[in-house]
């Protein structure tokens, strides 16, 4: 079942809605001025493709700037 949420409420409680989608699998239709504008749904694991695994480089993560510089070198 889809839940309705206003854009204003989504903005103010984004962390809460993010957890509900990622941890519980909830879906939401977001309304602006009582009209649906987009839908938030969890990503299906089998549809996700890993483009690059940076955990082998640094387990704490890699900064976006470093990724951007590396991509520029490959272009």
CSV table of N, CA and C in Angstrom, one decimal:
chain,number,residue,atom,x,y,z
A,1,UNK,N,0.8,-1.2,0.0
A,1,UNK,CA,0.0,0.0,0.0
A,1,UNK,C,0.9,1.2,0.0
A,2,UNK,N,0.5,2.2,-0.8
A,2,UNK,CA,1.2,3.5,-0.9
A,2,UNK,C,0.7,4.5,0.1
A,3,UNK,N,1.6,5.2,0.8
A,3,UNK,CA,1.2,6.2,1.7
A,3,UNK,C,1.4,7.6,1.0
A,4,UNK,N,0.5,8.5,1.4
A,4,UNK,CA,0.6,9.9,0.9
A,4,UNK,C,1.3,10.8,1.9
A,5,UNK,N,2.2,11.6,1.3
A,5,UNK,CA,2.9,12.6,2.2
A,5,UNK,C,3.1,13.9,1.5
A,6,UNK,N,2.9,15.0,2.2
A,6,UNK,CA,3.1,16.3,1.5
A,6,UNK,C,4.6,16.6,1.3
A,7,UNK,N,4.9,17.3,0.3
A,7,UNK,CA,6.3,17.7,0.1
A,7,UNK,C,6.9,18.4,1.3
A,8,UNK,N,6.1,19.3,1.9
A,8,UNK,CA,6.5,20.0,3.1
A,8,UNK,C,6.9,19.1,4.3
A,9,UNK,N,6.0,18.1,4.5
A,9,UNK,CA,6.3,17.1,5.6
A,9,UNK,C,7.6,16.3,5.2
A,10,UNK,N,7.7,15.9,4.0
A,10,UNK,CA,8.9,15.1,3.6
A,10,UNK,C,10.1,15.9,3.8
A,11,UNK,N,10.1,17.2,3.5
A,11,UNK,CA,11.3,18.0,3.7
A,11,UNK,C,11.7,18.1,5.2
A,12,UNK,N,10.7,18.3,6.1
A,12,UNK,CA,10.9,18.4,7.5
A,12,UNK,C,11.3,17.1,8.2
A,13,UNK,N,10.9,16.0,7.6
A,13,UNK,CA,11.1,14.7,8.3
A,13,UNK,C,11.8,13.7,7.3
A,14,UNK,N,12.7,14.2,6.5
A,14,UNK,CA,13.4,13.4,5.5
A,14,UNK,C,14.1,12.2,6.1
A,15,UNK,N,14.8,12.4,7.2
A,15,UNK,CA,15.5,11.3,7.8
A,15,UNK,C,14.5,10.1,8.2
A,16,UNK,N,13.4,10.5,8.8
A,16,UNK,CA,12.4,9.5,9.1
A,16,UNK,C,11.9,8.7,7.9
A,17,UNK,N,11.6,9.4,6.9
A,17,UNK,CA,11.0,8.8,5.7
A,17,UNK,C,12.1,7.9,5.0
A,18,UNK,N,13.4,8.4,5.0
A,18,UNK,CA,14.5,7.7,4.4
A,18,UNK,C,14.6,6.3,5.1
A,19,UNK,N,14.5,6.3,6.5
A,19,UNK,CA,14.6,5.1,7.2
A,19,UNK,C,13.5,4.1,6.9
A,20,UNK,N,12.3,4.7,6.8
A,20,UNK,CA,11.1,3.9,6.5
A,20,UNK,C,11.2,3.2,5.2
A,21,UNK,N,11.8,3.9,4.2
A,21,UNK,CA,11.9,3.3,2.9
A,21,UNK,C,13.0,2.3,2.9
A,22,UNK,N,14.2,2.6,3.4
A,22,UNK,CA,15.4,1.8,3.4
A,22,UNK,C,15.3,0.6,4.3
A,23,UNK,N,14.7,0.8,5.5
A,23,UNK,CA,14.7,-0.3,6.5
A,23,UNK,C,13.4,-1.1,6.5
A,24,UNK,N,12.3,-0.5,6.2
A,24,UNK,CA,11.0,-1.2,6.2
A,24,UNK,C,10.4,-1.5,4.9
A,25,UNK,N,11.0,-0.9,3.8
A,25,UNK,CA,10.4,-1.1,2.5
A,25,UNK,C,9.2,-0.3,2.2
A,26,UNK,N,8.9,0.7,2.9
A,26,UNK,CA,7.7,1.5,2.7
A,26,UNK,C,7.8,2.3,1.4
A,27,UNK,N,6.7,2.6,0.8
A,27,UNK,CA,6.7,3.5,-0.4
A,27,UNK,C,5.8,4.7,-0.1
A,28,UNK,N,6.1,5.8,-0.8
A,28,UNK,CA,5.3,7.0,-0.6
A,28,UNK,C,5.1,7.8,-1.9
A,29,UNK,N,3.9,8.3,-2.0
A,29,UNK,CA,3.5,9.2,-3.1
A,29,UNK,C,3.6,10.6,-2.5
A,30,UNK,N,4.4,11.5,-3.1
A,30,UNK,CA,4.6,12.8,-2.5
A,30,UNK,C,3.7,13.8,-3.3
A,31,UNK,N,3.0,14.6,-2.5
A,31,UNK,CA,2.0,15.5,-3.0
A,31,UNK,C,2.5,17.0,-2.9
A,32,UNK,N,2.2,17.8,-3.9
A,32,UNK,CA,2.5,19.2,-3.8
A,32,UNK,C,1.2,19.9,-4.2
A,33,UNK,N,0.7,20.7,-3.3
A,33,UNK,CA,-0.6,21.3,-3.5
A,33,UNK,C,-1.7,20.3,-3.8
A,34,UNK,N,-1.7,19.2,-3.1
A,34,UNK,CA,-2.6,18.1,-3.2
A,34,UNK,C,-2.6,17.3,-4.5
A,35,UNK,N,-1.5,17.5,-5.3
A,35,UNK,CA,-1.4,16.7,-6.5
A,35,UNK,C,-0.1,15.8,-6.4
A,36,UNK,N,-0.2,14.6,-6.9
A,36,UNK,CA,1.0,13.7,-6.8
A,36,UNK,C,2.1,14.3,-7.8
A,37,UNK,N,3.3,14.3,-7.3
A,37,UNK,CA,4.4,14.8,-8.1
A,37,UNK,C,5.5,13.8,-8.3
A,38,UNK,N,5.7,12.9,-7.3
A,38,UNK,CA,6.6,11.8,-7.5
A,38,UNK,C,6.4,10.7,-6.5
A,39,UNK,N,7.0,9.6,-6.7
A,39,UNK,CA,6.9,8.4,-5.8
A,39,UNK,C,8.3,8.0,-5.3
A,40,UNK,N,8.3,7.7,-4.0
A,40,UNK,CA,9.6,7.2,-3.4
A,40,UNK,C,9.4,5.7,-3.1
A,41,UNK,N,10.2,4.9,-3.7
A,41,UNK,CA,10.1,3.5,-3.5
A,41,UNK,C,11.5,2.9,-3.2
A,42,UNK,N,11.6,1.8,-2.4
A,42,UNK,CA,12.9,1.2,-2.2
A,42,UNK,C,13.5,0.6,-3.5
A,43,UNK,N,14.8,0.6,-3.5
A,43,UNK,CA,15.5,0.0,-4.7
A,43,UNK,C,15.5,-1.5,-4.5
A,44,UNK,N,15.2,-2.2,-5.6
A,44,UNK,CA,15.2,-3.7,-5.5
A,44,UNK,C,16.7,-4.1,-5.7
A,45,UNK,N,17.1,-5.0,-4.8
A,45,UNK,CA,18.6,-5.4,-4.8
A,45,UNK,C,19.0,-6.0,-6.1
A,46,UNK,N,18.2,-6.7,-6.8
A,46,UNK,CA,18.6,-7.4,-8.1
A,46,UNK,C,18.7,-6.4,-9.2
A,47,UNK,N,18.1,-5.2,-9.0
A,47,UNK,CA,18.2,-4.2,-10.1
A,47,UNK,C,19.3,-3.2,-9.9
A,48,UNK,N,20.0,-3.3,-8.8
A,48,UNK,CA,21.2,-2.4,-8.5
A,48,UNK,C,22.4,-3.0,-9.1
A,49,UNK,N,23.2,-2.2,-9.8
A,49,UNK,CA,24.4,-2.6,-10.4
A,49,UNK,C,25.6,-1.8,-9.8
A,50,UNK,N,26.6,-2.5,-9.3
A,50,UNK,CA,27.7,-1.8,-8.7
A,50,UNK,C,28.6,-1.3,-9.8
A,51,UNK,N,28.8,0.0,-9.8
A,51,UNK,CA,29.6,0.7,-10.9
A,51,UNK,C,31.1,0.6,-10.5
A,52,UNK,N,31.3,0.9,-9.2
A,52,UNK,CA,32.7,0.9,-8.7
A,52,UNK,C,32.6,0.6,-7.2
A,53,UNK,N,33.6,-0.2,-6.7
A,53,UNK,CA,33.6,-0.5,-5.3
A,53,UNK,C,34.9,0.2,-4.7
A,54,UNK,N,34.6,1.3,-4.0
A,54,UNK,CA,35.8,2.1,-3.4
A,54,UNK,C,36.2,1.6,-2.1
A,55,UNK,N,35.5,0.6,-1.5
A,55,UNK,CA,35.9,0.1,-0.2
A,55,UNK,C,37.2,-0.6,-0.2
A,56,UNK,N,37.6,-1.1,-1.4
A,56,UNK,CA,39.0,-1.7,-1.5
A,56,UNK,C,40.1,-0.7,-1.4
A,57,UNK,N,39.8,0.6,-1.8
A,57,UNK,CA,40.7,1.7,-1.7
A,57,UNK,C,40.8,2.2,-0.3
A,58,UNK,N,39.6,2.5,0.3
A,58,UNK,CA,39.6,3.1,1.6
A,58,UNK,C,38.2,2.6,2.2
A,59,UNK,N,38.3,1.9,3.3
A,59,UNK,CA,37.1,1.4,3.9
A,59,UNK,C,36.2,2.5,4.5
A,60,UNK,N,36.8,3.7,4.8
A,60,UNK,CA,36.0,4.8,5.3
A,60,UNK,C,35.3,5.6,4.2
A,61,UNK,N,35.6,5.3,3.0
A,61,UNK,CA,34.9,6.0,1.9
A,61,UNK,C,35.9,6.8,1.1
A,62,UNK,N,35.5,7.3,0.0
A,62,UNK,CA,36.3,8.1,-0.9
A,62,UNK,C,35.5,9.4,-1.2
A,63,UNK,N,36.2,10.5,-1.1
A,63,UNK,CA,35.5,11.8,-1.3
A,63,UNK,C,35.0,12.0,-2.8
A,64,UNK,N,34.0,12.7,-2.9
A,64,UNK,CA,33.5,13.0,-4.3
A,64,UNK,C,34.5,13.7,-5.1
A,65,UNK,N,35.3,14.6,-4.5
A,65,UNK,CA,36.3,15.3,-5.3
A,65,UNK,C,37.3,14.3,-5.9
A,66,UNK,N,37.7,13.3,-5.1
A,66,UNK,CA,38.7,12.3,-5.6
A,66,UNK,C,38.1,11.5,-6.7
A,67,UNK,N,36.8,11.1,-6.6
A,67,UNK,CA,36.2,10.4,-7.7
A,67,UNK,C,36.1,11.2,-8.9
A,68,UNK,N,35.7,12.5,-8.8
A,68,UNK,CA,35.6,13.4,-9.9
A,68,UNK,C,37.0,13.6,-10.6
A,69,UNK,N,38.0,13.7,-9.8
A,69,UNK,CA,39.4,13.8,-10.4
A,69,UNK,C,39.8,12.6,-11.2
A,70,UNK,N,39.5,11.4,-10.6
A,70,UNK,CA,39.8,10.1,-11.3
A,70,UNK,C,39.0,10.0,-12.5
A,71,UNK,N,37.7,10.4,-12.5
A,71,UNK,CA,36.9,10.3,-13.7
A,71,UNK,C,37.4,11.2,-14.8
A,72,UNK,N,37.9,12.3,-14.5
A,72,UNK,CA,38.4,13.3,-15.4
A,72,UNK,C,39.7,12.7,-16.1
A,73,UNK,N,40.5,12.0,-15.4
A,73,UNK,CA,41.7,11.3,-16.0
A,73,UNK,C,41.3,10.2,-17.0
A,74,UNK,N,40.2,9.6,-16.7
A,74,UNK,CA,39.7,8.5,-17.6
A,74,UNK,C,39.0,9.0,-18.9
A,75,UNK,N,38.6,10.2,-18.8
A,75,UNK,CA,37.8,10.8,-20.0
A,75,UNK,C,38.7,11.2,-21.1
